[in-house]
Short mmCIF file of C-alpha atoms in Angstrom, two decimals:
data_model
loop_
_atom_site.label_atom_id
_atom_site.label_comp_id
_atom_site.label_asym_id
_atom_site.label_seq_id
_atom_site.Cartn_x
_atom_site.Cartn_y
_atom_site.Cartn_z
CA ASN A 1 46.83 105.44 104.45
CA LEU A 2 45.76 103.26 107.37
CA ASN A 3 47.87 102.01 110.24
CA PRO A 4 48.81 98.43 109.24
CA THR A 5 47.80 97.02 112.62
CA LYS A 6 44.30 98.50 112.28
CA SER A 7 43.82 97.96 108.56
CA PRO A 8 42.18 94.50 108.43
CA LYS A 9 39.35 95.28 110.88
CA THR A 10 38.90 98.80 109.52
CA VAL A 11 38.58 97.62 105.92
CA GLU A 12 36.31 94.74 106.90
CA PHE A 13 34.00 97.05 108.87
CA ALA A 14 33.93 99.68 106.12
CA LEU A 15 33.05 97.20 103.38
CA LYS A 16 30.36 95.54 105.50
CA HIS A 17 28.82 98.96 106.11
CA GLY A 18 28.66 100.09 102.51
CA TYR A 19 32.07 101.33 101.44
CA ARG A 20 32.91 100.23 97.92
CA HIS A 21 36.07 102.18 97.09
CA ILE A 22 39.40 101.24 98.61
CA ASP A 23 42.30 103.59 97.85
CA THR A 24 45.68 102.26 98.91
CA ALA A 25 49.31 102.23 97.74
CA ALA A 26 52.42 100.12 98.00
CA ALA A 27 54.10 103.02 99.80
CA TYR A 28 51.57 102.78 102.63
CA ASP A 29 53.00 99.38 103.63
CA ASN A 30 49.57 97.98 104.44
CA GLU A 31 48.32 96.26 101.30
CA GLU A 32 48.54 92.78 102.81
CA GLU A 33 46.42 93.94 105.74
CA VAL A 34 43.96 95.70 103.43
CA GLY A 35 43.69 92.47 101.45
CA ALA A 36 43.00 90.52 104.64
CA GLY A 37 40.19 92.93 105.52
CA PHE A 38 38.76 92.68 102.03
CA LYS A 39 38.75 88.88 102.25
CA ALA A 40 37.19 88.86 105.73
CA SER A 41 34.37 91.16 104.59
CA GLU A 42 33.15 88.56 102.06
CA VAL A 43 31.97 91.41 99.80
CA PRO A 44 32.19 90.24 96.16
CA ARG A 45 35.21 91.61 94.31
CA SER A 46 32.94 92.81 91.51
CA GLU A 47 31.29 95.27 93.92
CA ILE A 48 34.54 96.93 95.00
CA PHE A 49 36.53 99.61 93.18
CA LEU A 50 40.15 99.03 94.14
CA THR A 51 42.84 101.67 93.60
CA SER A 52 46.56 101.31 94.24
CA LYS A 53 49.64 103.31 93.32
CA LEU A 54 53.09 102.76 91.85
CA SER A 55 55.92 103.59 94.24
CA SER A 56 58.68 105.94 93.15
CA THR A 57 61.17 103.07 93.58
CA HIS A 58 59.58 101.23 90.64
CA HIS A 59 59.37 103.83 87.88
CA ALA A 60 61.84 102.00 85.65
CA ALA A 61 59.83 100.41 82.84
CA ALA A 62 61.24 96.97 83.66
CA ASP A 63 60.00 97.24 87.26
CA VAL A 64 56.40 98.34 86.65
CA GLU A 65 54.76 94.97 86.05
CA GLU A 66 56.57 93.49 89.05
CA ALA A 67 55.22 96.29 91.24
CA VAL A 68 51.69 95.69 89.98
CA GLY A 69 52.07 91.97 90.59
CA GLN A 70 53.21 92.54 94.16
CA SER A 71 50.21 94.75 94.90
CA LEU A 72 47.86 92.19 93.36
CA SER A 73 49.40 89.44 95.48
CA ASP A 74 49.31 91.49 98.69
CA LEU A 75 45.71 92.60 98.11
CA GLY A 76 44.54 89.13 97.14
CA THR A 77 43.03 90.09 93.80
CA ASP A 78 43.78 89.39 90.15
CA TYR A 79 43.12 92.91 88.89
CA LEU A 80 43.04 96.55 89.97
CA ASP A 81 40.31 98.93 88.89
CA LEU A 82 42.68 101.90 88.94
CA TYR A 83 46.45 102.20 89.24
CA LEU A 84 48.15 105.56 89.67
CA ILE A 85 51.72 106.80 89.40
CA HIS A 86 51.99 107.99 92.99
CA TRP A 87 54.46 110.82 92.38
CA PRO A 88 56.05 112.23 89.19
CA ILE A 89 59.51 111.52 90.58
CA ALA A 90 61.66 108.39 90.70
CA PHE A 91 63.87 106.93 93.43
CA SER A 92 66.68 104.44 93.02
CA GLU A 93 65.84 100.79 93.59
CA PRO A 94 66.60 99.99 97.24
CA ALA A 95 68.46 96.88 98.35
CA ASP A 96 65.53 96.13 100.64
CA PRO A 97 62.34 95.92 98.51
CA LYS A 98 60.29 97.10 101.49
CA LEU A 99 62.34 100.31 101.80
CA ARG A 100 60.20 103.07 100.30
CA ALA A 101 62.74 105.90 100.49
CA PRO A 102 66.29 104.77 99.60
CA ILE A 103 69.05 106.89 101.10
CA ASP A 104 71.57 108.76 98.96
CA PRO A 105 75.01 108.00 100.49
CA ALA A 106 76.26 111.39 99.30
CA ASP A 107 74.20 113.41 101.76
CA SER A 108 71.80 111.03 103.57
CA GLY A 109 68.82 112.43 101.69
CA ILE A 110 66.42 110.52 99.47
CA HIS A 111 68.17 109.11 96.39
CA VAL A 112 66.33 110.63 93.42
CA VAL A 113 67.08 109.35 89.91
CA ASP A 114 66.04 110.19 86.36
CA ALA A 115 63.34 107.89 84.98
CA PRO A 116 61.20 109.48 82.26
CA VAL A 117 57.55 109.27 83.25
CA GLU A 118 56.66 108.62 79.61
CA GLU A 119 58.53 105.30 79.75
CA THR A 120 56.82 104.41 83.02
CA TRP A 121 53.46 105.16 81.41
CA GLU A 122 54.19 102.97 78.40
CA ALA A 123 54.90 100.08 80.76
CA LEU A 124 51.60 100.74 82.53
CA GLU A 125 49.77 100.62 79.21
CA GLU A 126 51.22 97.15 78.67
CA VAL A 127 49.91 96.06 82.08
CA VAL A 128 46.46 97.29 81.06
CA ALA A 129 46.68 95.24 77.87
CA LYS A 130 47.35 92.15 79.99
CA GLY A 131 44.21 92.72 82.06
CA LYS A 132 45.97 93.26 85.36
CA VAL A 133 44.80 96.87 85.58
CA ARG A 134 41.60 98.30 84.11
CA SER A 135 42.37 102.03 84.27
CA ILE A 136 45.55 104.02 84.84
CA GLY A 137 46.12 107.52 86.10
CA VAL A 138 48.48 109.84 87.91
CA SER A 139 48.84 111.54 91.27
CA ASN A 140 50.46 114.84 92.24
CA PHE A 141 50.98 115.75 88.57
CA THR A 142 51.08 119.36 87.44
CA ARG A 143 49.46 120.48 84.22
CA GLU A 144 52.86 120.76 82.55
CA VAL A 145 53.91 117.19 83.38
CA SER A 146 50.48 115.90 82.41
CA GLU A 147 50.63 117.68 79.05
CA SER A 148 53.98 116.09 78.25
CA LEU A 149 52.59 112.68 79.13
CA ILE A 150 49.42 113.08 77.07
CA LYS A 151 51.47 113.88 73.95
CA VAL A 152 52.91 110.36 73.87
CA ALA A 153 50.23 108.34 75.68
CA ASN A 154 48.07 105.80 73.90
CA ILE A 155 45.84 105.67 76.98
CA ARG A 156 45.00 109.03 78.50
CA PRO A 157 45.18 109.31 82.30
CA ALA A 158 41.77 108.54 83.77
CA VAL A 159 42.50 110.35 87.04
CA ASN A 160 44.82 112.88 88.62
CA GLN A 161 44.74 112.56 92.41
CA VAL A 162 45.98 115.76 94.03
CA GLU A 163 46.01 117.60 97.31
CA ALA A 164 43.01 119.94 97.27
CA HIS A 165 41.31 121.84 100.08
CA PRO A 166 40.22 125.44 100.85
CA TYR A 167 43.84 126.58 101.26
CA LEU A 168 44.88 124.87 98.01
CA GLN A 169 41.97 124.98 95.59
CA GLN A 170 43.94 124.79 92.31
CA PRO A 171 41.07 126.01 90.10
CA SER A 172 43.28 126.29 87.02
CA LEU A 173 44.47 122.68 87.29
CA LEU A 174 40.98 121.38 88.00
CA SER A 175 39.54 123.28 85.05
CA TRP A 176 42.25 122.03 82.71
CA CYS A 177 41.77 118.42 83.83
CA GLU A 178 38.04 118.73 83.24
CA ASP A 179 38.68 120.04 79.72
CA GLN A 180 40.98 117.07 79.08
CA GLY A 181 38.51 114.51 80.39
CA ILE A 182 40.75 113.69 83.36
CA ASN A 183 38.85 113.06 86.59
CA VAL A 184 40.29 114.77 89.65
CA THR A 185 40.17 113.16 93.07
CA ALA A 186 41.22 115.09 96.15
CA TYR A 187 43.22 113.95 99.13
CA SER A 188 43.38 116.05 102.31
CA PRO A 189 40.11 117.77 101.33
CA SER A 190 39.48 120.81 103.52
CA GLY A 191 42.65 119.85 105.35
CA ASN A 192 40.68 117.88 107.94
CA ASN A 193 38.10 115.85 106.07
CA VAL A 194 35.22 118.34 106.16
CA TYR A 195 32.71 116.01 104.57
CA GLY A 196 30.55 117.45 101.84
CA PHE A 197 33.07 120.08 100.70
CA HIS A 198 33.71 118.22 97.46
CA LYS A 199 30.12 117.68 96.32
CA PRO A 200 29.24 121.17 95.04
CA LEU A 201 32.54 121.16 93.13
CA ASN A 202 31.74 117.85 91.44
CA ASP A 203 35.13 116.48 92.40
CA PRO A 204 35.35 113.14 94.21
CA VAL A 205 37.24 112.99 97.47
CA VAL A 206 39.29 110.15 98.93
CA VAL A 207 37.82 109.94 102.43
CA GLU A 208 40.01 108.46 105.17
CA SER A 209 38.55 107.04 108.38
CA VAL A 210 39.66 104.41 110.86
CA THR A 211 37.11 104.32 113.69
CA PRO A 212 33.70 102.67 113.11
CA SER A 213 31.81 105.81 114.16
CA ARG A 214 33.62 108.00 111.63
CA ILE A 215 33.18 105.41 108.91
CA GLU A 216 29.43 105.57 109.49
CA GLU A 217 29.48 109.39 109.60
CA ASN A 218 30.81 109.48 106.04
CA PHE A 219 27.40 108.35 104.81
CA VAL A 220 25.65 111.41 106.28
CA ASP A 221 24.53 113.50 103.32
CA PHE A 222 24.35 117.29 103.44
CA GLN A 223 24.97 120.27 101.20
CA LEU A 224 26.79 123.46 102.07
CA PRO A 225 24.83 126.65 101.31
CA ALA A 226 26.11 129.05 98.66
CA ASP A 227 27.32 131.61 101.19
CA ALA A 228 29.45 128.95 102.89
CA MET A 229 31.03 128.09 99.56
CA ASP A 230 31.74 131.79 99.00
CA ARG A 231 33.53 131.96 102.35
CA ILE A 232 35.57 128.90 101.43
CA ASP A 233 36.55 130.42 98.08
CA VAL A 234 38.35 133.35 99.71
CA LEU A 235 40.51 131.03 101.85
CA ASP A 236 42.65 129.93 98.90
CA ARG A 237 46.31 130.78 99.51
CA ASN A 238 48.11 128.08 97.47
CA HIS A 239 49.27 126.42 100.68
CA ARG A 240 50.40 122.80 100.52
CA HIS A 241 50.43 120.48 103.51
CA ASN A 242 52.09 117.70 101.54
CA LEU A 243 55.32 119.16 100.16
CA PRO A 244 58.13 116.58 100.31
CA ALA A 245 61.02 118.98 100.88
CA ARG A 246 63.39 116.10 101.61
CA LEU A 247 63.53 115.28 97.90
CA GLY A 248 65.27 118.46 96.79
CA VAL A 249 63.05 118.63 93.70
CA ASP A 250 60.60 121.40 92.83
CA ILE A 251 57.83 118.93 92.01
CA PHE A 252 55.10 121.51 91.57
CA GLY A 253 57.18 124.20 89.87
CA GLU A 254 56.49 126.69 92.65
CA VAL A 255 59.65 127.24 94.71
CA GLY A 256 62.60 126.90 92.32
CA ARG A 257 65.59 124.57 92.38
CA GLU A 258 67.59 126.57 94.94
CA ALA A 259 64.76 126.62 97.48
CA ALA A 260 64.07 122.94 96.86
CA TRP A 261 67.68 122.02 97.60
CA LYS A 262 67.66 124.18 100.72
CA GLY A 263 64.54 122.34 101.86
CA ARG A 264 66.34 119.05 101.35
CA ALA A 265 69.38 120.24 103.32
CA ASP A 266 67.18 121.51 106.15
CA TRP A 267 65.33 118.19 106.30
CA ILE A 268 68.59 116.21 106.40
CA ALA A 269 69.93 118.44 109.18
CA ALA A 270 66.73 118.00 111.18
CA GLN A 271 67.06 114.20 111.03
CA LYS A 272 70.49 114.40 112.66
CA LYS A 273 69.31 116.32 115.72
#
């Protein structure tokens, strides 16, 4: 989720210094810049694993291929290695295609609509069949939503990318995904990118860095001792840093509808101050 003005040089530097996985999304509004950095690096496309994500504004089955096509064009590639449904929630289609969070005129909150994720997934499977995407997966999906999807999917999700760190370890979800053959990748690992935390857990982490020095630091290899892992284990408190209260939807099934709507109302009120 890089700053667009810094993205080209950051991506170019990272690829030239050994990075081979780029994780981006249409919602980050920087795919053109990421594509420019990829091109400037002159690293062969075949050596790069490129991940992008479907925005909530394009969950309608008829909009999925268009969204994929836009990401391909912006990134300057003819295929994606992995494409994820960014969130298990749909927004209305905005008048401005660059608007990532359309406003509901009823209350000035985000305009959430009903678009069955199963239909979105079927459209993604068609994109895979056309060779535009090689693997598909999900992000921020609970076990319950994932189970419903798997029941109708012809292609099982390859990945579930979720928030995971010492304060939100989600062992039950991680264990279930492992049993289902779904790889889990973590964003916000350890809350502040404590490198190495993921390795003993055998779960890949999406590492974010912008400065050249930090990019190079990510290649430093070390292993936390067992007693350190034990101290991390007891920190779990099911605390989320990334909880989009403005949506008014209990995405993770943890707070209830009433609390979710209160969170939305509080967010709307805060924007007016």
